[in-house]
Amino acid sequence: MIPTKLDPVDLRILDAIQRDGRITKLALAEKVGLSPSPCWARLRKLEKVGIVSGYHAKVAVRTVTPVTTVLMEVTLRNHRHSDFILFERVIRDVPEVVACWSVGGGVDYVLKVMARDIEAYQELVDAMLAREMGVDRYFTYIVTRTVKEEVVLPLAGLLRVSL
């Protein structure tokens, strides 16, 4: 994919909507230093080219129910292309797996799993293993405390520009 050129105004728009997806058109325009119509046109362009891919609410799940977050390392038994395809297809269908990364190094995948408790997590793992998805071994890391979990991407730093 060819990176899209973003100017400082685009970056300020992206920063603002990451921090507040419900910001009004007028407040966004004021925040980035544009009048509302050109600001809205820029935002629509960012959406159209796929840079803004959606808007989401961040739910404070622990205010609704107890939850256990688990990081799970997975190594597959075999490393044929079909093995990776099968594993990824199964994982996409497991709602408790809220993130899955294919990684290089000593393991094949790192998953972020959210379950009601450890017992529910183990039941989930048992059910996944019963689906014969090619897992050779897995390691479980219980998250005891979230120190940092950002939803705002550091675009200015990644692009080496200042806002």
Short mmCIF file of C-alpha atoms in Angstrom, two decimals:
data_model
loop_
_atom_site.label_atom_id
_atom_site.label_comp_id
_atom_site.label_asym_id
_atom_site.label_seq_id
_atom_site.Cartn_x
_atom_site.Cartn_y
_atom_site.Cartn_z
CA MET A 1 0.00 0.00 0.00
CA ILE A 2 1.33 3.42 -0.92
CA PRO A 3 1.28 5.78 2.07
CA THR A 4 -1.05 8.76 1.71
CA LYS A 5 0.55 12.16 2.14
CA LEU A 6 -0.87 13.89 5.18
CA ASP A 7 -0.31 17.53 6.00
CA PRO A 8 -0.28 18.98 9.54
CA VAL A 9 -4.00 19.82 9.37
CA ASP A 10 -4.86 16.23 8.43
CA LEU A 11 -2.76 15.02 11.35
CA ARG A 12 -4.52 17.40 13.76
CA ILE A 13 -7.88 16.13 12.49
CA LEU A 14 -6.81 12.52 13.02
CA ASP A 15 -5.45 13.29 16.48
CA ALA A 16 -8.65 15.07 17.49
CA ILE A 17 -11.06 12.37 16.30
CA GLN A 18 -8.97 9.62 17.91
CA ARG A 19 -9.31 11.40 21.23
CA ASP A 20 -13.01 12.19 20.76
CA GLY A 21 -14.88 10.34 18.03
CA ARG A 22 -18.04 12.26 18.91
CA ILE A 23 -16.53 15.70 18.46
CA THR A 24 -18.89 18.04 16.61
CA LYS A 25 -18.01 19.40 13.18
CA LEU A 26 -17.75 22.89 14.61
CA ALA A 27 -15.53 21.87 17.55
CA LEU A 28 -13.29 19.85 15.23
CA ALA A 29 -12.92 22.77 12.84
CA GLU A 30 -12.03 25.10 15.72
CA LYS A 31 -9.54 22.61 17.14
CA VAL A 32 -7.66 22.22 13.84
CA GLY A 33 -7.89 25.84 12.71
CA LEU A 34 -10.22 25.52 9.71
CA SER A 35 -13.71 26.64 8.92
CA PRO A 36 -16.31 23.85 9.23
CA SER A 37 -16.88 23.09 5.51
CA PRO A 38 -13.21 22.55 4.52
CA CYS A 39 -12.61 20.64 7.76
CA TRP A 40 -15.58 18.35 7.08
CA ALA A 41 -14.42 17.84 3.49
CA ARG A 42 -10.97 16.78 4.72
CA LEU A 43 -12.47 14.36 7.23
CA ARG A 44 -14.70 12.82 4.54
CA LYS A 45 -11.62 12.43 2.29
CA LEU A 46 -9.72 10.69 5.13
CA GLU A 47 -12.69 8.35 5.53
CA LYS A 48 -13.04 7.74 1.78
CA VAL A 49 -9.38 6.72 1.30
CA GLY A 50 -9.61 4.40 4.32
CA ILE A 51 -7.35 6.27 6.74
CA VAL A 52 -10.32 6.67 9.08
CA SER A 53 -11.78 3.18 9.10
CA GLY A 54 -14.48 3.58 11.74
CA TYR A 55 -15.66 5.11 14.98
CA HIS A 56 -15.94 3.15 18.20
CA ALA A 57 -16.85 3.64 21.83
CA LYS A 58 -14.37 2.52 24.46
CA VAL A 59 -16.34 0.48 26.98
CA ALA A 60 -15.08 0.35 30.57
CA VAL A 61 -15.87 -3.36 30.79
CA ARG A 62 -14.93 -3.69 34.46
CA THR A 63 -17.80 -1.35 35.34
CA VAL A 64 -20.17 -3.88 33.76
CA THR A 65 -18.67 -7.21 34.78
CA PRO A 66 -15.52 -8.75 36.21
CA VAL A 67 -13.10 -9.72 33.46
CA THR A 68 -9.78 -11.51 33.20
CA THR A 69 -7.41 -10.49 30.44
CA VAL A 70 -4.98 -13.12 29.24
CA LEU A 71 -2.09 -12.93 26.80
CA MET A 72 -1.53 -16.24 25.09
CA GLU A 73 1.44 -17.37 23.04
CA VAL A 74 0.68 -20.08 20.48
CA THR A 75 3.03 -22.28 18.48
CA LEU A 76 1.58 -24.40 15.70
CA ARG A 77 2.45 -28.06 15.24
CA ASN A 78 3.17 -27.60 11.51
CA HIS A 79 4.10 -24.53 9.52
CA ARG A 80 2.45 -25.10 6.18
CA HIS A 81 0.47 -22.23 4.71
CA SER A 82 -2.74 -24.22 5.21
CA ASP A 83 -1.98 -24.58 8.93
CA PHE A 84 -1.77 -20.82 9.38
CA ILE A 85 -4.95 -20.29 7.34
CA LEU A 86 -6.87 -22.83 9.46
CA PHE A 87 -5.68 -21.35 12.76
CA GLU A 88 -6.51 -17.78 11.72
CA ARG A 89 -9.95 -18.78 10.42
CA VAL A 90 -10.82 -20.42 13.75
CA ILE A 91 -9.47 -17.49 15.79
CA ARG A 92 -11.53 -14.95 13.83
CA ASP A 93 -14.66 -16.82 14.99
CA VAL A 94 -13.80 -16.68 18.71
CA PRO A 95 -15.22 -13.42 20.15
CA GLU A 96 -13.21 -13.71 23.38
CA VAL A 97 -10.02 -13.40 21.32
CA VAL A 98 -10.02 -9.62 20.99
CA ALA A 99 -6.62 -9.38 19.28
CA CYS A 100 -4.33 -11.80 17.49
CA TRP A 101 -0.91 -11.06 16.06
CA SER A 102 1.21 -13.31 13.87
CA VAL A 103 4.75 -12.79 15.17
CA GLY A 104 8.30 -13.72 14.33
CA GLY A 105 10.55 -15.39 16.87
CA GLY A 106 9.99 -18.41 19.06
CA VAL A 107 6.19 -18.49 18.79
CA ASP A 108 3.76 -18.12 15.91
CA TYR A 109 0.98 -15.99 17.45
CA VAL A 110 0.25 -13.78 20.42
CA LEU A 111 -3.41 -13.46 21.39
CA LYS A 112 -5.24 -11.15 23.74
CA VAL A 113 -8.16 -12.99 25.31
CA MET A 114 -10.88 -11.58 27.55
CA ALA A 115 -12.80 -14.06 29.69
CA ARG A 116 -15.05 -13.88 32.72
CA ASP A 117 -12.43 -15.62 34.88
CA ILE A 118 -9.61 -18.18 34.67
CA GLU A 119 -12.05 -21.08 34.59
CA ALA A 120 -13.88 -19.54 31.61
CA TYR A 121 -10.53 -18.94 29.90
CA GLN A 122 -9.53 -22.58 30.34
CA GLU A 123 -12.90 -23.75 29.00
CA LEU A 124 -12.33 -21.53 25.97
CA VAL A 125 -8.85 -22.97 25.40
CA ASP A 126 -10.17 -26.51 25.75
CA ALA A 127 -12.89 -25.78 23.18
CA MET A 128 -10.35 -24.23 20.80
CA LEU A 129 -8.02 -27.22 21.12
CA ALA A 130 -10.93 -29.57 20.48
CA ARG A 131 -11.41 -27.86 17.11
CA GLU A 132 -8.12 -29.40 15.91
CA MET A 133 -6.67 -26.08 14.81
CA GLY A 134 -3.07 -27.28 14.79
CA VAL A 135 -1.82 -25.93 18.14
CA ASP A 136 1.36 -27.63 19.33
CA ARG A 137 1.73 -25.67 22.56
CA TYR A 138 0.51 -22.51 24.21
CA PHE A 139 1.59 -20.36 27.12
CA THR A 140 -0.74 -18.27 29.24
CA TYR A 141 0.09 -14.92 30.85
CA ILE A 142 -2.53 -13.49 33.18
CA VAL A 143 -2.70 -9.70 33.10
CA THR A 144 -2.66 -8.59 36.73
CA ARG A 145 -2.81 -4.85 36.09
CA THR A 146 -3.07 -2.67 32.99
CA VAL A 147 -0.31 -0.09 33.11
CA LYS A 148 -0.98 1.44 29.70
CA GLU A 149 -3.40 0.67 26.89
CA GLU A 150 -3.54 3.40 24.28
CA VAL A 151 -6.20 3.78 21.66
CA VAL A 152 -4.72 7.01 20.27
CA LEU A 153 -2.03 6.25 17.70
CA PRO A 154 1.17 8.35 17.90
CA LEU A 155 0.92 9.49 14.26
CA ALA A 156 3.10 12.59 14.63
CA GLY A 157 5.91 10.54 16.15
CA LEU A 158 5.59 7.77 13.57
CA LEU A 159 5.71 10.32 10.76
CA ARG A 160 8.41 12.38 12.52
CA VAL A 161 6.46 15.60 12.32
CA SER A 162 5.08 17.96 14.92
CA LEU A 163 1.44 18.93 15.18
#
